[in-house]
Amino acid sequence: MIEDKLPDNVTALPLRPVIVPRDAHCISRRDISDEALRVLYRLRNAGYKAFLVGGGVRDLLLGMHPKDFDVATDARPEQVRELFRNCRLIGRRFRLAHVYFSDHVIEVATFRAEDTDGEGDGNDRVIHEGRIVRDNVYGDIDDDVWRRDFTVNALYYNIADFSVVDYVGGMHDIAARSLRLIGDPVERYREDPVRMLRAVRFAAKLGFHIDPASAAPILEYGQLLEHIPGARLFEELLKLFMSTSARDSFRGLVEYRLFERLFPQTWECLQGDRDGRARRMIDLVLEATESRMAEGKPVNPAFLFAAFLWPPMRDLADEYIGHGLPAFDALQRAGDAVISQEVGRVVLPRRITRVTREIWELQPRLERCAAARAGRLVENPRFRAAYDFLLLRAAAGEPVAERAEWWTRFQSAEPGARAELRPVGDDARPPSRRRGRRGGRRRRRVEAPAE
Ligand code: ATP
Ligand code: MG
């Protein structure tokens, strides 16, 4: 009986799933990747149940191209591994099988259940302060469905008869373009606060609204994100922003007061943003990210974080300069301070923060743009990102447009003609040898470090 299996937080009681037959939905095997089909068929031929589930089913029902396919089965992870040579088991918190193909991975998850019968060893499902920290009690599809987050993510495409199995009204919510959590929203957010970020992400990506009962608690429970490991927040941020709906993700995070929890320093700048530059910087970098993603060009997350954290970094550097620190030192110190405070919340990996710093530290050098040294600077592996960043700052309203143009001309000039390019701005003055000595604030702001 399904009723016996329902977790406490599920109040709606569908008596049996709705089975949507092949001719009543639009999912065709032609739209499913060959690799996903191979995994589904091999599981089925070995006598297991095999379903496509999650974003793949949801996106196909919406006529979109899924970015990946997830498979759910009653085979245990070890049994999945026996069927596929190209398979690895991963994850402790949530044990999964990854089946590798030349250019992508199919994730195969065994159905999960509540640990109600005590069958597990007491360590398989671990709940700490209402949060699920481990979830490895296995079950059947009618157990598995209730632990999924949104109804539209809990539809199962059955490879046995090509039907869609719907326990939770997901088909209705797809048609209504609504994101609705399964069960009691507060409890579901408590179990896993990242679901708040997922709500915003899916709303942005799919153009759905968040059902009022699922939306309301986000404002109240946003602080629960503080319990989430910073590395997981970083992964979620990448999904939110490295996307063709990056701007809607940002708007959603602001609307639900989550942005201020993830980027408190940037948020503070946005509050006092009299000249609107901080906001423009963010809008522009998100717009650029969206178009690059749409064109299939690579996007560098370090560039994104460099832009997000630039406004607080710039303010702090100005403060240090006001206290008499040379511009480059001020920038370095402010960069360290802003990054280490951010990393206390969202763990940006070192390989990212290193590049973020390099982009920042090249700014004063680009601002100086002395023709004699420019050729060498162009060779710097980080030049392109730093130049793009200078363009971004110019577009956001910082007084660096002339320099940005100079670099544009410099790069398109023939090597022989480069030396002829007239310097602009402060660089038009004779080179100074007084680096680090007392002088006016403006002069120091544009000083470059020794090369
Ligand atoms: P996309 O892959 O487009 O980002 P998705 O819905 O496939 O979206 P995944 O993170 O790939 O998202 O997860 C696959 C499925 O696993 C989800 O559709 C959902 O059913 C379930 N799931 C993932 N994360 C959670 C979570 N935090 N809480 C509950 N269920 C989840
Ligand atoms: Mg997915």
Short mmCIF file of C-alpha atoms and ligand atoms in Angstrom, two decimals:
data_model
loop_
_atom_site.label_atom_id
_atom_site.label_comp_id
_atom_site.label_asym_id
_atom_site.label_seq_id
_atom_site.Cartn_x
_atom_site.Cartn_y
_atom_site.Cartn_z
CA MET A 1 0.00 0.00 0.00
CA ILE A 2 1.35 3.38 -0.98
CA GLU A 3 -0.21 4.98 2.14
CA ASP A 4 1.99 2.84 4.38
CA LYS A 5 5.10 4.03 2.60
CA LEU A 6 4.34 7.73 2.66
CA PRO A 7 6.81 9.71 4.73
CA ASP A 8 5.30 11.82 7.53
CA ASN A 9 5.74 15.05 5.64
CA VAL A 10 3.63 13.96 2.67
CA THR A 11 0.01 14.84 3.27
CA ALA A 12 -1.53 14.41 -0.18
CA LEU A 13 -2.40 10.77 -0.70
CA PRO A 14 -2.61 9.68 -4.31
CA LEU A 15 -3.95 6.15 -4.18
CA ARG A 16 -2.06 4.94 -7.19
CA PRO A 17 0.21 6.56 -9.73
CA VAL A 18 -1.17 7.95 -12.93
CA ILE A 19 0.34 5.98 -15.81
CA VAL A 20 0.55 8.14 -18.90
CA PRO A 21 0.79 5.75 -21.87
CA ARG A 22 3.17 6.26 -24.80
CA ASP A 23 0.56 7.82 -27.06
CA ALA A 24 -0.48 10.39 -24.44
CA HIS A 25 2.87 12.13 -23.97
CA CYS A 26 5.50 13.58 -26.26
CA ILE A 27 8.64 11.71 -25.15
CA SER A 28 10.18 9.82 -28.03
CA ARG A 29 13.19 7.51 -27.82
CA ARG A 30 14.69 9.53 -30.66
CA ASP A 31 15.22 12.38 -28.18
CA ILE A 32 16.96 10.20 -25.60
CA SER A 33 20.70 9.74 -25.98
CA ASP A 34 21.92 6.38 -27.31
CA GLU A 35 24.00 5.95 -24.15
CA ALA A 36 21.04 6.48 -21.83
CA LEU A 37 19.00 4.01 -23.89
CA ARG A 38 21.80 1.46 -23.72
CA VAL A 39 21.91 1.73 -19.94
CA LEU A 40 18.12 1.46 -19.64
CA TYR A 41 17.91 -1.58 -21.93
CA ARG A 42 20.79 -3.40 -20.33
CA LEU A 43 19.26 -2.99 -16.87
CA ARG A 44 15.91 -4.16 -18.17
CA ASN A 45 17.38 -7.16 -20.00
CA ALA A 46 19.09 -8.18 -16.79
CA GLY A 47 15.69 -8.28 -15.10
CA TYR A 48 15.77 -4.94 -13.28
CA LYS A 49 13.35 -2.05 -13.44
CA ALA A 50 14.78 0.91 -15.31
CA PHE A 51 13.43 4.40 -15.63
CA LEU A 52 14.59 7.73 -16.90
CA VAL A 53 13.92 10.28 -14.18
CA GLY A 54 14.50 13.87 -13.14
CA GLY A 55 15.53 16.72 -15.40
CA GLY A 56 15.75 14.51 -18.50
CA VAL A 57 12.07 13.56 -18.38
CA ARG A 58 11.00 17.06 -17.34
CA ASP A 59 12.93 18.77 -20.14
CA LEU A 60 11.73 16.30 -22.80
CA LEU A 61 8.11 16.88 -21.75
CA LEU A 62 8.77 20.61 -22.16
CA GLY A 63 10.25 20.09 -25.61
CA MET A 64 13.72 21.11 -24.39
CA HIS A 65 17.03 19.31 -24.89
CA PRO A 66 18.11 17.75 -21.58
CA LYS A 67 21.73 18.42 -20.68
CA ASP A 68 22.01 14.97 -19.17
CA PHE A 69 19.99 11.85 -18.42
CA ASP A 70 19.54 10.29 -15.01
CA VAL A 71 18.47 6.68 -14.59
CA ALA A 72 16.65 5.15 -11.60
CA THR A 73 16.55 1.42 -10.99
CA ASP A 74 15.89 -1.25 -8.37
CA ALA A 75 19.37 -2.71 -9.03
CA ARG A 76 21.78 -2.03 -6.15
CA PRO A 77 24.87 0.02 -6.99
CA GLU A 78 27.03 -3.12 -6.86
CA GLN A 79 24.64 -4.91 -9.23
CA VAL A 80 24.82 -1.96 -11.63
CA ARG A 81 28.59 -2.18 -11.54
CA GLU A 82 28.46 -5.84 -12.48
CA LEU A 83 26.49 -4.98 -15.62
CA PHE A 84 28.77 -2.24 -16.92
CA ARG A 85 32.50 -2.44 -17.28
CA ASN A 86 32.74 1.33 -17.72
CA CYS A 87 31.17 1.97 -14.32
CA ARG A 88 32.33 3.54 -11.04
CA LEU A 89 30.51 3.85 -7.75
CA ILE A 90 30.75 7.30 -6.24
CA GLY A 91 29.53 9.26 -3.21
CA ARG A 92 29.19 8.38 0.44
CA ARG A 93 26.33 10.69 1.35
CA PHE A 94 24.42 9.40 -1.64
CA ARG A 95 25.89 6.32 -3.30
CA LEU A 96 25.51 6.30 -7.07
CA ALA A 97 26.79 4.44 -10.12
CA HIS A 98 28.37 6.46 -12.90
CA VAL A 99 28.46 4.73 -16.27
CA TYR A 100 31.10 6.32 -18.49
CA PHE A 101 30.90 6.77 -22.24
CA SER A 102 33.36 8.53 -24.49
CA ASP A 103 31.86 11.98 -24.05
CA HIS A 104 29.48 11.75 -21.14
CA VAL A 105 28.34 10.02 -18.00
CA ILE A 106 25.00 8.44 -17.21
CA GLU A 107 24.12 8.61 -13.54
CA VAL A 108 22.34 5.51 -12.26
CA ALA A 109 20.66 5.80 -8.85
CA THR A 110 19.10 2.94 -6.93
CA PHE A 111 15.59 3.69 -5.60
CA ARG A 112 15.78 5.17 -2.10
CA ALA A 113 13.37 4.61 0.78
CA GLU A 114 12.72 5.99 4.24
CA ASP A 115 14.48 3.92 6.89
CA THR A 116 11.22 2.93 8.57
CA ASP A 117 11.75 -0.80 8.95
CA GLY A 118 15.16 -0.50 10.58
CA GLU A 119 16.60 -2.77 7.91
CA GLY A 120 19.67 -0.58 7.54
CA ASP A 121 22.58 -0.63 9.96
CA GLY A 122 21.51 2.69 11.42
CA ASN A 123 24.05 4.55 9.31
CA ASP A 124 22.37 4.34 5.95
CA ARG A 125 20.04 7.26 6.43
CA VAL A 126 21.45 9.89 8.72
CA ILE A 127 19.49 12.96 9.71
CA HIS A 128 21.21 15.74 11.62
CA GLU A 129 19.16 18.68 12.92
CA GLY A 130 16.46 17.89 10.37
CA ARG A 131 18.97 17.71 7.51
CA ILE A 132 19.59 14.54 5.54
CA VAL A 133 23.33 13.95 5.65
CA ARG A 134 23.30 10.42 4.27
CA ASP A 135 20.65 8.64 2.25
CA ASN A 136 21.49 5.04 1.37
CA VAL A 137 18.41 3.02 2.31
CA TYR A 138 17.19 1.28 -0.82
CA GLY A 139 13.58 0.63 -1.84
CA ASP A 140 11.23 0.64 -4.80
CA ILE A 141 9.89 3.33 -7.12
CA ASP A 142 6.97 4.11 -4.80
CA ASP A 143 9.45 4.83 -2.01
CA ASP A 144 11.83 6.73 -4.21
CA VAL A 145 9.34 9.23 -5.56
CA TRP A 146 8.74 10.97 -2.21
CA ARG A 147 12.33 11.95 -1.61
CA ARG A 148 12.55 13.87 -4.87
CA ASP A 149 12.30 17.63 -4.62
CA PHE A 150 9.76 19.06 -7.08
CA THR A 151 6.80 17.27 -8.61
CA VAL A 152 8.09 18.04 -12.11
CA ASN A 153 11.37 16.31 -11.19
CA ALA A 154 9.60 13.17 -9.97
CA LEU A 155 8.27 11.80 -13.25
CA TYR A 156 9.56 8.39 -14.35
CA TYR A 157 9.81 7.27 -17.96
CA ASN A 158 9.51 3.48 -18.02
CA ILE A 159 11.68 1.74 -20.59
CA ALA A 160 9.49 -1.38 -20.25
CA ASP A 161 6.43 0.20 -21.91
CA PHE A 162 7.48 3.82 -22.68
CA SER A 163 4.88 5.20 -20.28
CA VAL A 164 5.40 8.07 -17.81
CA VAL A 165 4.67 7.20 -14.19
CA ASP A 166 3.32 10.12 -12.14
CA TYR A 167 2.69 9.76 -8.40
CA VAL A 168 2.68 13.43 -7.50
CA GLY A 169 0.78 15.44 -10.09
CA GLY A 170 3.94 16.33 -11.96
CA MET A 171 2.25 16.23 -15.38
CA HIS A 172 -0.27 18.77 -14.19
CA ASP A 173 2.48 21.03 -12.84
CA ILE A 174 4.41 20.78 -16.10
CA ALA A 175 1.32 22.02 -17.91
CA ALA A 176 0.75 24.72 -15.28
CA ARG A 177 4.46 25.66 -15.41
CA SER A 178 4.62 25.42 -11.66
CA LEU A 179 7.39 24.32 -9.29
CA ARG A 180 5.85 22.60 -6.32
CA LEU A 181 7.75 20.73 -3.63
CA ILE A 182 6.55 17.26 -2.78
CA GLY A 183 5.29 17.19 0.80
CA ASP A 184 5.54 19.91 3.43
CA PRO A 185 7.75 22.69 2.02
CA VAL A 186 9.24 23.78 5.34
CA GLU A 187 10.25 20.25 6.20
CA ARG A 188 11.67 19.66 2.73
CA TYR A 189 13.77 22.84 2.95
CA ARG A 190 14.94 21.85 6.41
CA GLU A 191 15.99 18.42 5.12
CA ASP A 192 18.03 20.03 2.40
CA PRO A 193 18.22 23.85 2.22
CA VAL A 194 19.87 23.66 -1.21
CA ARG A 195 16.36 23.00 -2.52
CA MET A 196 15.76 26.76 -2.09
CA LEU A 197 18.54 27.44 -4.59
CA ARG A 198 17.20 24.71 -6.84
CA ALA A 199 13.76 26.33 -6.77
CA VAL A 200 15.24 29.61 -7.99
CA ARG A 201 17.39 27.84 -10.59
CA PHE A 202 14.58 25.81 -12.11
CA ALA A 203 12.22 28.81 -12.08
CA ALA A 204 14.85 30.75 -14.05
CA LYS A 205 15.81 27.94 -16.39
CA LEU A 206 12.30 26.74 -17.19
CA GLY A 207 10.45 30.06 -16.91
CA PHE A 208 8.20 28.46 -14.27
CA HIS A 209 6.67 30.16 -11.24
CA ILE A 210 7.31 28.79 -7.78
CA ASP A 211 4.06 27.64 -6.23
CA PRO A 212 3.17 30.10 -3.40
CA ALA A 213 3.32 27.42 -0.70
CA SER A 214 6.81 26.42 -1.85
CA ALA A 215 7.93 30.03 -2.37
CA ALA A 216 6.84 31.60 0.92
CA PRO A 217 9.16 29.69 3.30
CA ILE A 218 12.26 30.62 1.28
CA LEU A 219 12.19 34.18 2.63
CA GLU A 220 11.94 32.87 6.15
CA TYR A 221 14.35 29.93 6.01
CA GLY A 222 17.12 31.31 3.81
CA GLN A 223 19.47 31.35 6.79
CA LEU A 224 19.49 27.52 6.71
CA LEU A 225 21.95 27.82 3.83
CA GLU A 226 24.57 28.59 6.47
CA HIS A 227 24.61 24.88 7.31
CA ILE A 228 25.47 23.81 3.80
CA PRO A 229 29.11 22.98 3.06
CA GLY A 230 30.64 25.84 1.10
CA ALA A 231 31.86 23.54 -1.67
CA ARG A 232 28.30 22.42 -2.38
CA LEU A 233 27.14 26.05 -2.51
CA PHE A 234 29.87 26.73 -5.04
CA GLU A 235 28.61 23.87 -7.24
CA GLU A 236 25.08 25.25 -7.05
CA LEU A 237 26.26 28.75 -7.89
CA LEU A 238 27.95 27.45 -11.01
CA LYS A 239 24.69 25.84 -12.09
CA LEU A 240 22.79 29.05 -11.36
CA PHE A 241 25.14 31.37 -13.21
CA MET A 242 26.96 29.34 -15.87
CA SER A 243 23.74 29.22 -17.81
CA THR A 244 21.67 30.93 -20.47
CA SER A 245 19.32 32.07 -17.69
CA ALA A 246 22.00 33.63 -15.49
CA ARG A 247 20.17 36.96 -15.23
CA ASP A 248 16.90 35.37 -14.15
CA SER A 249 18.82 33.29 -11.62
CA PHE A 250 20.29 36.49 -10.19
CA ARG A 251 16.89 38.22 -10.09
CA GLY A 252 15.40 35.18 -8.33
CA LEU A 253 18.19 35.05 -5.75
CA VAL A 254 17.68 38.74 -5.02
CA GLU A 255 13.89 38.38 -4.86
CA TYR A 256 14.10 35.52 -2.37
CA ARG A 257 16.82 37.23 -0.36
CA LEU A 258 19.31 34.45 -1.01
CA PHE A 259 21.84 36.56 -2.89
CA GLU A 260 22.61 38.54 0.26
CA ARG A 261 23.42 35.30 2.07
CA LEU A 262 25.76 34.09 -0.66
CA PHE A 263 27.50 37.37 -1.47
CA PRO A 264 27.02 39.58 1.60
CA GLN A 265 29.85 41.94 0.66
CA THR A 266 28.54 42.47 -2.87
CA TRP A 267 25.05 42.87 -1.49
CA GLU A 268 26.22 45.66 0.78
CA CYS A 269 27.71 47.49 -2.21
CA LEU A 270 24.48 47.04 -4.15
CA GLN A 271 22.59 48.70 -1.30
CA GLY A 272 24.75 51.81 -1.33
CA ASP A 273 25.31 51.78 -5.09
CA ARG A 274 24.69 55.49 -5.76
CA ASP A 275 26.31 55.57 -9.19
CA GLY A 276 24.77 52.20 -10.16
CA ARG A 277 28.14 50.79 -11.18
CA ALA A 278 28.03 47.69 -8.99
CA ARG A 279 24.66 46.70 -10.39
CA ARG A 280 25.76 47.40 -13.97
CA MET A 281 28.88 45.33 -13.46
CA ILE A 282 26.79 42.33 -12.40
CA ASP A 283 24.17 42.80 -15.10
CA LEU A 284 26.85 43.07 -17.77
CA VAL A 285 28.83 40.05 -16.67
CA LEU A 286 25.69 37.93 -16.53
CA GLU A 287 24.60 39.15 -19.94
CA ALA A 288 28.02 38.30 -21.36
CA THR A 289 27.88 34.88 -19.71
CA GLU A 290 24.48 34.18 -21.19
CA SER A 291 25.54 35.06 -24.71
CA ARG A 292 28.74 33.06 -24.48
CA MET A 293 26.82 30.05 -23.18
CA ALA A 294 24.27 30.44 -25.97
CA GLU A 295 27.07 30.50 -28.55
CA GLY A 296 28.71 27.46 -26.98
CA LYS A 297 31.82 29.46 -26.04
CA PRO A 298 33.71 28.64 -22.86
CA VAL A 299 32.92 30.69 -19.79
CA ASN A 300 35.47 31.21 -17.07
CA PRO A 301 33.89 31.11 -13.60
CA ALA A 302 36.87 33.04 -12.21
CA PHE A 303 35.86 35.96 -14.46
CA LEU A 304 32.33 35.82 -13.11
CA PHE A 305 33.52 35.86 -9.51
CA ALA A 306 36.02 38.60 -10.33
CA ALA A 307 33.08 40.75 -11.45
CA PHE A 308 30.80 39.81 -8.54
CA LEU A 309 33.44 40.64 -5.96
CA TRP A 310 34.99 43.62 -7.73
CA PRO A 311 32.67 46.26 -6.20
CA PRO A 312 33.49 45.40 -2.55
CA MET A 313 37.15 44.85 -3.49
CA ARG A 314 37.30 48.26 -5.20
CA ASP A 315 35.67 50.02 -2.23
CA LEU A 316 38.06 48.42 0.23
CA ALA A 317 41.09 49.16 -1.96
CA ASP A 318 40.00 52.81 -2.15
CA GLU A 319 39.78 52.86 1.62
CA TYR A 320 43.33 51.50 1.92
CA ILE A 321 44.56 54.02 -0.64
CA GLY A 322 42.92 56.72 1.49
CA HIS A 323 45.09 55.48 4.33
CA GLY A 324 48.19 55.98 2.18
CA LEU A 325 48.78 52.50 0.77
CA PRO A 326 50.14 52.41 -2.82
CA ALA A 327 47.45 51.41 -5.31
CA PHE A 328 48.81 48.00 -6.21
CA ASP A 329 49.39 47.00 -2.58
CA ALA A 330 45.93 48.25 -1.68
CA LEU A 331 44.42 46.14 -4.45
CA GLN A 332 46.28 43.05 -3.32
CA ARG A 333 45.35 43.50 0.33
CA ALA A 334 41.72 44.25 -0.48
CA GLY A 335 41.60 41.26 -2.84
CA ASP A 336 42.85 38.94 -0.10
CA ALA A 337 40.40 40.30 2.43
CA VAL A 338 37.34 40.14 0.18
CA ILE A 339 38.14 36.69 -1.14
CA SER A 340 38.85 35.20 2.27
CA GLN A 341 35.59 36.58 3.64
CA GLU A 342 33.67 35.18 0.67
CA VAL A 343 35.35 31.80 0.97
CA GLY A 344 34.08 31.63 4.56
CA ARG A 345 30.65 31.19 3.00
CA VAL A 346 31.01 29.84 -0.51
CA VAL A 347 34.12 27.74 -0.96
CA LEU A 348 35.59 28.93 -4.24
CA PRO A 349 38.36 26.49 -5.16
CA ARG A 350 41.89 27.86 -5.18
CA ARG A 351 42.27 27.36 -8.91
CA ILE A 352 39.38 29.84 -9.30
CA THR A 353 40.46 32.43 -6.75
CA ARG A 354 43.98 32.42 -8.17
CA VAL A 355 42.69 33.46 -11.58
CA THR A 356 40.29 35.97 -10.03
CA ARG A 357 43.24 37.62 -8.29
CA GLU A 358 45.32 37.60 -11.47
CA ILE A 359 42.54 39.34 -13.39
CA TRP A 360 42.30 41.99 -10.68
CA GLU A 361 46.03 42.48 -10.36
CA LEU A 362 46.42 43.07 -14.08
CA GLN A 363 43.94 45.96 -13.96
CA PRO A 364 46.36 48.66 -12.78
CA ARG A 365 48.92 47.38 -15.26
CA LEU A 366 46.44 47.64 -18.10
CA GLU A 367 45.36 51.07 -16.94
CA ARG A 368 48.89 52.28 -17.36
CA CYS A 369 49.18 50.88 -20.88
CA ALA A 370 52.68 52.10 -21.71
CA ALA A 371 53.32 51.25 -25.35
CA ALA A 372 56.86 50.07 -24.67
CA ARG A 373 55.71 47.36 -22.29
CA ALA A 374 52.35 46.62 -23.81
CA GLY A 375 53.70 43.95 -26.14
CA ARG A 376 54.93 41.93 -23.19
CA LEU A 377 51.68 42.31 -21.32
CA VAL A 378 49.71 40.97 -24.28
CA GLU A 379 51.75 37.77 -23.97
CA ASN A 380 50.58 37.28 -20.40
CA PRO A 381 48.36 34.16 -20.32
CA ARG A 382 45.78 36.11 -18.35
CA PHE A 383 45.84 39.15 -20.65
CA ARG A 384 42.70 38.30 -22.58
CA ALA A 385 40.58 37.85 -19.45
CA ALA A 386 42.05 40.99 -17.88
CA TYR A 387 41.38 43.01 -21.04
CA ASP A 388 37.79 41.74 -21.19
CA PHE A 389 37.48 42.73 -17.55
CA LEU A 390 38.73 46.23 -18.35
CA LEU A 391 36.06 46.47 -21.07
CA LEU A 392 33.49 45.35 -18.54
CA ARG A 393 34.57 48.02 -16.07
CA ALA A 394 34.41 50.65 -18.79
CA ALA A 395 30.91 49.55 -19.79
CA ALA A 396 29.86 49.64 -16.13
CA GLY A 397 30.82 53.31 -15.98
CA GLU A 398 34.33 53.30 -14.53
CA PRO A 399 36.63 55.93 -16.07
CA VAL A 400 38.74 53.42 -17.99
CA ALA A 401 37.01 53.54 -21.38
CA GLU A 402 39.82 55.45 -23.07
CA ARG A 403 42.36 52.88 -21.90
CA ALA A 404 40.18 50.00 -22.92
CA GLU A 405 39.95 51.50 -26.42
CA TRP A 406 43.67 51.99 -26.50
CA TRP A 407 44.17 48.28 -25.86
CA THR A 408 41.67 47.43 -28.54
CA ARG A 409 43.61 49.54 -31.04
CA PHE A 410 46.93 48.19 -29.82
CA GLN A 411 45.90 44.60 -30.40
CA SER A 412 44.58 45.23 -33.89
CA ALA A 413 47.61 47.34 -34.95
CA GLU A 414 50.41 45.77 -37.00
CA PRO A 415 53.41 45.01 -34.74
CA GLY A 416 55.44 47.75 -36.45
CA ALA A 417 52.71 50.35 -35.91
CA ARG A 418 52.17 49.51 -32.24
CA ALA A 419 55.02 51.68 -31.00
CA GLU A 420 53.46 54.63 -32.83
CA LEU A 421 50.20 54.43 -30.88
CA ARG A 422 49.85 57.57 -28.85
CA PRO A 423 49.57 56.88 -25.15
CA VAL A 424 46.47 58.03 -23.34
CA GLY A 425 45.61 59.40 -19.91
CA ASP A 426 48.22 59.18 -17.18
CA ASP A 427 50.51 57.26 -19.43
CA ALA A 428 50.95 60.43 -21.52
CA ARG A 429 53.10 61.76 -18.67
CA PRO A 430 56.77 60.92 -18.51
CA PRO A 431 57.35 57.61 -16.74
CA SER A 432 57.73 58.04 -13.02
CA ARG A 433 60.46 56.43 -10.97
CA ARG A 434 58.82 57.46 -7.72
CA ARG A 435 56.81 54.34 -7.15
CA GLY A 436 55.81 53.98 -3.53
CA ARG A 437 56.81 57.50 -2.55
CA ARG A 438 54.36 59.97 -1.13
CA GLY A 439 52.20 61.69 -3.68
CA GLY A 440 48.62 62.50 -4.67
CA ARG A 441 45.98 59.79 -4.47
CA ARG A 442 45.06 60.02 -8.14
CA ARG A 443 48.61 59.49 -9.23
CA ARG A 444 48.98 56.36 -7.17
CA ARG A 445 45.72 54.83 -8.25
CA VAL A 446 47.07 54.09 -11.69
CA GLU A 447 50.56 53.07 -10.76
CA ALA A 448 51.66 49.72 -12.00
CA PRO A 449 53.69 47.18 -10.11
CA ALA A 450 57.20 46.46 -11.28
CA GLU A 451 57.13 44.07 -14.21
P1 ATP B 1 19.33 19.56 -14.29
O1 ATP B 1 20.14 18.31 -14.51
O2 ATP B 1 18.66 20.10 -15.47
O3 ATP B 1 20.08 20.57 -13.51
P2 ATP B 1 17.77 17.81 -12.63
O4 ATP B 1 16.35 17.94 -12.15
O5 ATP B 1 18.10 16.64 -13.48
O6 ATP B 1 18.11 19.16 -13.35
P3 ATP B 1 19.84 16.88 -10.89
O7 ATP B 1 20.60 17.67 -9.87
O8 ATP B 1 20.52 16.31 -12.06
O9 ATP B 1 18.66 17.85 -11.35
O10 ATP B 1 19.08 15.74 -10.09
C1 ATP B 1 18.34 14.71 -10.73
C2 ATP B 1 17.07 14.44 -9.94
O11 ATP B 1 17.41 14.01 -8.61
C3 ATP B 1 16.17 15.64 -9.73
O12 ATP B 1 15.31 15.84 -10.81
C4 ATP B 1 15.42 15.25 -8.47
O13 ATP B 1 14.40 14.33 -8.77
C5 ATP B 1 16.48 14.54 -7.67
N1 ATP B 1 17.20 15.48 -6.79
C6 ATP B 1 18.37 16.09 -7.05
N2 ATP B 1 18.75 16.87 -6.04
C7 ATP B 1 17.80 16.77 -5.10
C8 ATP B 1 17.60 17.32 -3.80
N3 ATP B 1 18.49 18.18 -3.28
N4 ATP B 1 16.49 16.97 -3.12
C9 ATP B 1 15.61 16.09 -3.64
N5 ATP B 1 15.73 15.55 -4.85
C10 ATP B 1 16.80 15.87 -5.58
MG MG B 2 20.04 16.06 -14.21
#
